[in-house]
CSV table of C-alpha atoms and ligand atoms in Angstrom, one decimal:
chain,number,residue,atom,x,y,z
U,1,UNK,CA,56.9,4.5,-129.4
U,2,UNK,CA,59.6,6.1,-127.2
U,3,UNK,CA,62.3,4.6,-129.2
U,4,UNK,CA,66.1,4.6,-128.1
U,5,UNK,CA,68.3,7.0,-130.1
U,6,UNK,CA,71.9,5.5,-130.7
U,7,UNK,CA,74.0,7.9,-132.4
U,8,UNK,CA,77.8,6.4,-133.5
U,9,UNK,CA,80.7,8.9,-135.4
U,10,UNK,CA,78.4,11.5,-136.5
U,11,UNK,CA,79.1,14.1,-138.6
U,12,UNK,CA,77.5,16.7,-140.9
U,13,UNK,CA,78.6,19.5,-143.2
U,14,UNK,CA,77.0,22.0,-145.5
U,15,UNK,CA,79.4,22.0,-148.7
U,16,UNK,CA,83.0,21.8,-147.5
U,17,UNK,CA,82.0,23.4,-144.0
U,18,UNK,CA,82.3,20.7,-141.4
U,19,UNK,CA,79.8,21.8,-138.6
U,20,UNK,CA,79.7,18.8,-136.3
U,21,UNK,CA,82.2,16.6,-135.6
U,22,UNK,CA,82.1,12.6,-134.9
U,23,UNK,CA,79.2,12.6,-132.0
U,24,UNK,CA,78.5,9.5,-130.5
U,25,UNK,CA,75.5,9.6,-127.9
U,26,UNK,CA,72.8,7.6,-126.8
U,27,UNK,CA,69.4,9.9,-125.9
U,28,UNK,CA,67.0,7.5,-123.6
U,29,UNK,CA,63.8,6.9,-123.9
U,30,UNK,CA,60.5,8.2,-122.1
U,31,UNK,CA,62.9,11.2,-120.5
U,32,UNK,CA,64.0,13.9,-121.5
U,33,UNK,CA,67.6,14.9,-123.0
U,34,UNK,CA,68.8,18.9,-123.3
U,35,UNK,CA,71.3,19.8,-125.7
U,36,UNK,CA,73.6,22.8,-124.5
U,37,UNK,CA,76.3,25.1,-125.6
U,38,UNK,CA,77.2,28.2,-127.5
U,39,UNK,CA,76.0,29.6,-130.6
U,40,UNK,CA,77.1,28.4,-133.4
U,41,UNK,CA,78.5,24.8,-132.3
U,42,UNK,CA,75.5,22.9,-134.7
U,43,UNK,CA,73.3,21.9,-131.7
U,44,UNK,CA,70.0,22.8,-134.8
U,45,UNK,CA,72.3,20.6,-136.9
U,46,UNK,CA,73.2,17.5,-134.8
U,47,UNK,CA,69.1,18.0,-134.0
U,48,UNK,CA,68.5,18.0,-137.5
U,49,UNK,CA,70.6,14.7,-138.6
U,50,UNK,CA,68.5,13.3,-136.4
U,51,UNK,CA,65.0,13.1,-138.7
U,52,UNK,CA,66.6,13.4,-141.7
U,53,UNK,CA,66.0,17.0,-142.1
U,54,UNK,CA,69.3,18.0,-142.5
U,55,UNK,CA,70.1,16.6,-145.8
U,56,UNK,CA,67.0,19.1,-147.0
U,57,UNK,CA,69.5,21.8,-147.0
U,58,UNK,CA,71.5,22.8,-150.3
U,59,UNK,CA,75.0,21.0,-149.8
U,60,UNK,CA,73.8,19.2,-146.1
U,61,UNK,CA,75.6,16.0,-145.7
U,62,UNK,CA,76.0,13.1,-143.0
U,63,UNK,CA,78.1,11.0,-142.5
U,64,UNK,CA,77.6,8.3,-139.4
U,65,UNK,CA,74.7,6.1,-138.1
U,66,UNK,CA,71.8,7.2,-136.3
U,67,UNK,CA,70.1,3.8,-134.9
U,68,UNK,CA,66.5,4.3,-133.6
U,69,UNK,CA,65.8,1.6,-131.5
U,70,UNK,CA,67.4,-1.6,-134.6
U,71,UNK,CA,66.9,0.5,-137.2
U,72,UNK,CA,70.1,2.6,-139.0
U,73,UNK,CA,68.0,5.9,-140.3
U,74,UNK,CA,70.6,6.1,-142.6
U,75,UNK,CA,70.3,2.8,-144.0
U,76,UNK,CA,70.0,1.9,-147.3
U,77,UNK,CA,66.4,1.9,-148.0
U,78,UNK,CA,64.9,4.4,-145.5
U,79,UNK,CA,62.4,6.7,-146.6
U,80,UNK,CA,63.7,10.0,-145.2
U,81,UNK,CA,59.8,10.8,-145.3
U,82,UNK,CA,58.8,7.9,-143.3
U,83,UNK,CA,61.8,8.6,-140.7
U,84,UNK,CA,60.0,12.7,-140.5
U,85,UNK,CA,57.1,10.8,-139.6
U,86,UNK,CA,58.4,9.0,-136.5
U,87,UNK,CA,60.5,11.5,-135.1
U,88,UNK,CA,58.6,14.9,-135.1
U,89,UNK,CA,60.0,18.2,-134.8
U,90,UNK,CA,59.0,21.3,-132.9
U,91,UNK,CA,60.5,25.0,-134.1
U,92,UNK,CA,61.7,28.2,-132.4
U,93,UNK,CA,59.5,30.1,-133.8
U,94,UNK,CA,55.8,28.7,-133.6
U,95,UNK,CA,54.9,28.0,-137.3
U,96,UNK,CA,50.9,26.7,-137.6
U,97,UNK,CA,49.7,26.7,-141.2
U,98,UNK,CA,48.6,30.0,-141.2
U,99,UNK,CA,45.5,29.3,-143.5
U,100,UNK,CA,44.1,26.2,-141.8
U,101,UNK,CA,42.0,26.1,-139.1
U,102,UNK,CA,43.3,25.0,-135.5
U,103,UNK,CA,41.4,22.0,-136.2
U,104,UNK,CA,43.0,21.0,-139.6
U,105,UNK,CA,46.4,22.4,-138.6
U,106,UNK,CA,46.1,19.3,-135.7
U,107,UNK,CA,44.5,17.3,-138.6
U,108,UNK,CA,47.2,18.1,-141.3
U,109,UNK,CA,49.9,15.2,-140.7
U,110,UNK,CA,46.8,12.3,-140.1
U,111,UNK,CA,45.4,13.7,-143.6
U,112,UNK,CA,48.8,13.3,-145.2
U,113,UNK,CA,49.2,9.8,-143.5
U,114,UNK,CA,46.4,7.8,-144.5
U,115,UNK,CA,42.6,7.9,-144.6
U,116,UNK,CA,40.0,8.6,-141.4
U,117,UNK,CA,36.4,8.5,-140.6
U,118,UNK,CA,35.7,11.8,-139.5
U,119,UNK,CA,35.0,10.9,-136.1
U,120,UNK,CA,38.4,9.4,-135.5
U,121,UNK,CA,39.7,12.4,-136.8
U,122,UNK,CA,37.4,14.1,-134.2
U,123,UNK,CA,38.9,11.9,-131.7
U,124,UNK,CA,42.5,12.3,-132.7
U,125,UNK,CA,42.7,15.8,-132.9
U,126,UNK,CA,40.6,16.2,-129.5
U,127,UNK,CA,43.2,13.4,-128.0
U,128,UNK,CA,46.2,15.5,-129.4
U,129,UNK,CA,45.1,19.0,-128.0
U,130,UNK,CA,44.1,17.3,-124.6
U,131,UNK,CA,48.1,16.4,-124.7
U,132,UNK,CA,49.1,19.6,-125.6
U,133,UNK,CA,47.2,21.2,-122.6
U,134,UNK,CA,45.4,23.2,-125.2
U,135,UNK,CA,41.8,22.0,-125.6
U,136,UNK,CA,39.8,23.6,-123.7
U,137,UNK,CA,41.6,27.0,-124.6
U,138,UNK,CA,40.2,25.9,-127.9
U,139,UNK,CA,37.2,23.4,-127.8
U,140,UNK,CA,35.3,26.0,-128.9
U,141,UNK,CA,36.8,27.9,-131.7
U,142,UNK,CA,38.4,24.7,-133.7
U,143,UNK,CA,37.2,26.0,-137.2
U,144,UNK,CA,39.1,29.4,-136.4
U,145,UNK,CA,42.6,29.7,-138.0
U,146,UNK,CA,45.4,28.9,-135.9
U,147,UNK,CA,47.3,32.3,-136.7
U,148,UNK,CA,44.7,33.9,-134.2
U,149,UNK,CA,46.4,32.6,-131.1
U,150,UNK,CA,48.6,33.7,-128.7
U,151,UNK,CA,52.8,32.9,-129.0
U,152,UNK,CA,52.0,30.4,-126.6
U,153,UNK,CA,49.1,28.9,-127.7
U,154,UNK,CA,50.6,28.2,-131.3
U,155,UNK,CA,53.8,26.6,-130.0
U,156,UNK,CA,51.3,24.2,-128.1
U,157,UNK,CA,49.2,23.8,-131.6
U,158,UNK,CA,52.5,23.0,-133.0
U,159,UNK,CA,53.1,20.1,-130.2
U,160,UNK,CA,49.9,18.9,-130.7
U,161,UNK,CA,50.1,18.2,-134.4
U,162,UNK,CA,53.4,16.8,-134.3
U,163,UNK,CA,52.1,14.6,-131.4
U,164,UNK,CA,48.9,13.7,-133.3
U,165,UNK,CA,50.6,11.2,-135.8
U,166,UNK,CA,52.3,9.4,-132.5
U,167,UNK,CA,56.1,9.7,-133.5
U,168,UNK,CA,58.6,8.0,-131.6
U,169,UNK,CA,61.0,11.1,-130.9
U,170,UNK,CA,60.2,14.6,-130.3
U,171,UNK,CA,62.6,17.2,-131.5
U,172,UNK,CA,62.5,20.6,-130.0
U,173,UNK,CA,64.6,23.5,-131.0
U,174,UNK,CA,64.7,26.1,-128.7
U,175,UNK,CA,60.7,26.0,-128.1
U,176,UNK,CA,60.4,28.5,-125.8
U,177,UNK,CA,62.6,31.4,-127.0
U,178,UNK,CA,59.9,33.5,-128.7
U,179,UNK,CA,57.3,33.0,-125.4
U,180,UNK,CA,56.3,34.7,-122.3
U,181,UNK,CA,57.6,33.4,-118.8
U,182,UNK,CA,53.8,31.7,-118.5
U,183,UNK,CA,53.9,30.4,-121.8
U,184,UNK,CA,56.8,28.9,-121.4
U,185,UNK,CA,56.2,27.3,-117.9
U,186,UNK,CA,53.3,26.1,-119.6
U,187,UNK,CA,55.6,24.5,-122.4
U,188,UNK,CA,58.1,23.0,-119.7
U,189,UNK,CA,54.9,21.5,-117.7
U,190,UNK,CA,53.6,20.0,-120.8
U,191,UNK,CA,57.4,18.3,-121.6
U,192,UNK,CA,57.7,16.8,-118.2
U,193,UNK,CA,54.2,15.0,-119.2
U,194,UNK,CA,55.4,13.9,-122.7
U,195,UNK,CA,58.2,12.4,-121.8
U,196,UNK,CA,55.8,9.4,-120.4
U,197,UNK,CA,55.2,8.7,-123.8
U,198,UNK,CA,58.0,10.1,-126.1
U,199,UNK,CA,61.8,10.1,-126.1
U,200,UNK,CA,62.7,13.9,-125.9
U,201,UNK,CA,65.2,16.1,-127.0
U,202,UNK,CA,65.2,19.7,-126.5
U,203,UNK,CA,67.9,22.0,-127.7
U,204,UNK,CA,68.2,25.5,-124.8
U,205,UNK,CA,70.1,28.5,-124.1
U,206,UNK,CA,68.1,28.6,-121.0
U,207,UNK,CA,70.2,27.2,-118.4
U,208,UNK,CA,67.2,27.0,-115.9
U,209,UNK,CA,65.5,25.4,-118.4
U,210,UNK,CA,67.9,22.9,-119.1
U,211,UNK,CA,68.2,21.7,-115.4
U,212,UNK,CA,64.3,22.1,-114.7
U,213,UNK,CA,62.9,20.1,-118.1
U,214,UNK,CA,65.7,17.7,-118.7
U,215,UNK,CA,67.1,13.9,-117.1
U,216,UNK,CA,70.2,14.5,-119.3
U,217,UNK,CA,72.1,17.5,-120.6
U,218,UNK,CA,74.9,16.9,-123.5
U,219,UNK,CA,77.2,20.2,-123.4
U,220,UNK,CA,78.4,20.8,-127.2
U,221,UNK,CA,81.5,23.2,-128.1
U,222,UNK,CA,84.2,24.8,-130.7
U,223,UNK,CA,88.0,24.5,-130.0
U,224,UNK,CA,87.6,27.6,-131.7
U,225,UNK,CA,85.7,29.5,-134.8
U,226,UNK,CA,85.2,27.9,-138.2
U,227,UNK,CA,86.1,24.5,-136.2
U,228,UNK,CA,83.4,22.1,-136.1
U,229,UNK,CA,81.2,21.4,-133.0
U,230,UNK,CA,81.7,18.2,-130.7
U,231,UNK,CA,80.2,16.9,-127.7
U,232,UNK,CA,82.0,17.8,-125.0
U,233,UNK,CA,80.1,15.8,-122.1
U,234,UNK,CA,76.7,14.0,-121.5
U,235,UNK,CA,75.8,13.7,-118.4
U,236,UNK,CA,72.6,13.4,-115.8
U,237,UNK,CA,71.8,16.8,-115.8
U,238,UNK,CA,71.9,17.1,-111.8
U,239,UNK,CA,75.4,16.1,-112.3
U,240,UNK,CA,76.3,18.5,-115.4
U,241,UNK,CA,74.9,21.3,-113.4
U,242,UNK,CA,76.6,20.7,-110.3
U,243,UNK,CA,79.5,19.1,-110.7
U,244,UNK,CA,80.5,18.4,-114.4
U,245,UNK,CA,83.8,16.1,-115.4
U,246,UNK,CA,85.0,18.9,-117.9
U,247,UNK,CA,86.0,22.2,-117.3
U,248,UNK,CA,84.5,24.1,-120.6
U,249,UNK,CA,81.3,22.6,-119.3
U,250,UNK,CA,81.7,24.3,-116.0
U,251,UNK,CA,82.6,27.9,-117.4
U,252,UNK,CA,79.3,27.3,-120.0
U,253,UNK,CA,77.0,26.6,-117.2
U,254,UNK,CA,78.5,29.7,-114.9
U,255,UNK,CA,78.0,32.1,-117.8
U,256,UNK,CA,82.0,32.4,-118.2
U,257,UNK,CA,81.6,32.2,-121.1
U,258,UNK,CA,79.0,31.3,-124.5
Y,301,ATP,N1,72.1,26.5,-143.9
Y,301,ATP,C1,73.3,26.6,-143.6
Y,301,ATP,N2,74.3,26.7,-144.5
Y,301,ATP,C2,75.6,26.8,-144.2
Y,301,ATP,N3,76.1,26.7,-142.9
Y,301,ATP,C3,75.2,26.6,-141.9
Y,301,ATP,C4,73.8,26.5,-142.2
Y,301,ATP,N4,73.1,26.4,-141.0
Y,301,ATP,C5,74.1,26.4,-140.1
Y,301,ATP,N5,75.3,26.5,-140.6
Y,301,ATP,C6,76.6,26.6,-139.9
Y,301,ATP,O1,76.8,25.4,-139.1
Y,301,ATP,C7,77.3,25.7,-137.9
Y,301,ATP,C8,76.4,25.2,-136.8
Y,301,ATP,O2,75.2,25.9,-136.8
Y,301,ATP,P1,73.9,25.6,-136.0
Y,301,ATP,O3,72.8,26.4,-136.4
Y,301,ATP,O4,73.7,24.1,-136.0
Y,301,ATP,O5,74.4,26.0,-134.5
Y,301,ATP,P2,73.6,26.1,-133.1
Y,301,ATP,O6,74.4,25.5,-132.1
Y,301,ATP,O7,72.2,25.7,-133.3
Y,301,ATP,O8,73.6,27.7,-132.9
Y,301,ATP,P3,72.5,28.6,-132.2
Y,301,ATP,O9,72.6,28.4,-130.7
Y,301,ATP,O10,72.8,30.0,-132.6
Y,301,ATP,O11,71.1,28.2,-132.7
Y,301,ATP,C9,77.6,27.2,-137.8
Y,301,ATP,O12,78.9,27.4,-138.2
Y,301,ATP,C10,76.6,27.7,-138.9
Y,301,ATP,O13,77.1,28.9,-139.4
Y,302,MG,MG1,70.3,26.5,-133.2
């Protein structure tokens, strides 16, 4: 639980196109780590190396070592399933199974996992939404689908199964772009409590967001377009937001540009 991520000369492409560039970065656990910078310079990808969900797409390719904790999740070996497992993923765009209820769609990743008395499914999935600051929006509608909530509500839905099987690492890409201002206060609140339990990393274009949610900010870039992204800085977030070492990280953060 709340594993160390220790990323060493990391690099992904899709076919011939190089879209990140030798990252080497360490993401802490039990706090909370943003990843910044403009469109385009692979922040979804480098997030997406990072489970093992990159290789998924057509012609997506790492090269590097991503050590969780002792383990390489690149190792000869790994089950890329079992690595999805441990470090869960939450979407942009809320995505529940739109056909299950709110109580399987919680359930879903146990089910696939191994076998459970119904009551410790009960317990999980009642456990899981408590976390989620959802419960008692939905004690009493579990066996409703989980397509009938709010924007909100389903993003939450979507943190609570992906904290239901436990993982290690919690992956979030841009969580809050498709939510209302209270939604996604509600999201922010809920991170600052996960990060007791889980290592988090939350990709932004929300620079408020960025300096409310996160402990450390990593500011990614392109030298120019069609070149691939690199870390440009990683930082304590107070410090990247008030007085970063590099200068690109200073016009991104002022809105200069990006
Ligand atoms: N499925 C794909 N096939 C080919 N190229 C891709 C694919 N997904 C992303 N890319 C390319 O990889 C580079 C990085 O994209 P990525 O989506 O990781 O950027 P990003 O920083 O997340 O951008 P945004 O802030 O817009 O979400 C871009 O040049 C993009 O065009
Ligand atoms: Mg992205």
């Amino acid at each position: 639980m709340a594993k160390r991520i220790d990323v060493s000369g990391l690099s992904a492409y899709y076919g011939n196109h190089k879209a990140i560039d030798d990252i080497s970065m360490t993401v802490e656990p039990r706090s909370v780590t943003a990843f910044i910078g403009p469109s385009g310079c692979g922040k979804s990808t480098f997030l997406r190396t990072l489970n093992r969900m990159h290789e998924v797409t057509p012609g997506g390719r790492v090269e590097g070592k991503v050590m969780l904790d002792d383990e390489n999740l690149y190792g000869s070996g790994v089950d890329p399933v079992a690595v999805r497992r441990t470090v869960g993923m939450v979407f942009q765009r809320p995505n529940p199974f739109p056909t299950m209820s709110i109580f399987d769609n919680v359930a879903a990743g146990l089910r696939l996992n191994g076998s459970y008395k119904k009551a410790e499914l009960a317990e999980i999935v009642e456990r899981s939404l408590k976390g989620a600051n959802l419960w008692n929006e939905v004690k009493d509608r579990l066996n409703k689908p989980g397509s009938g909530l709010s924007g909100g509500q389903q993003q939450r839905l979507c943190i609570a199964r992906a904290i239901a099987v436990e993982p290690d690492v919690l992956l979030m890409d841009e969580p809050c772009s498709a939510l209302d201002p209270i939604s996604t206060l509600a999201i922010e609140d809920l991170i600052g409590e996960l990060k007791e339990r889980f290592t988090i990393v939350i990709v932004t274009h929300n620079m408020q967001q960025a300096a409310r949610v996160s402990d450390r900010t990593a500011f990614f870039n392109l030298a120019a377009v069609g070149q691939p992204g690199k870390l440009i800085e990683l930082d304590d977030t107070e410090r990247i937001f008030s007085n970063p070492s590099v200068q690109a990280t200073e016009d991104y953060i002022s809105g200069r540009f990006g």
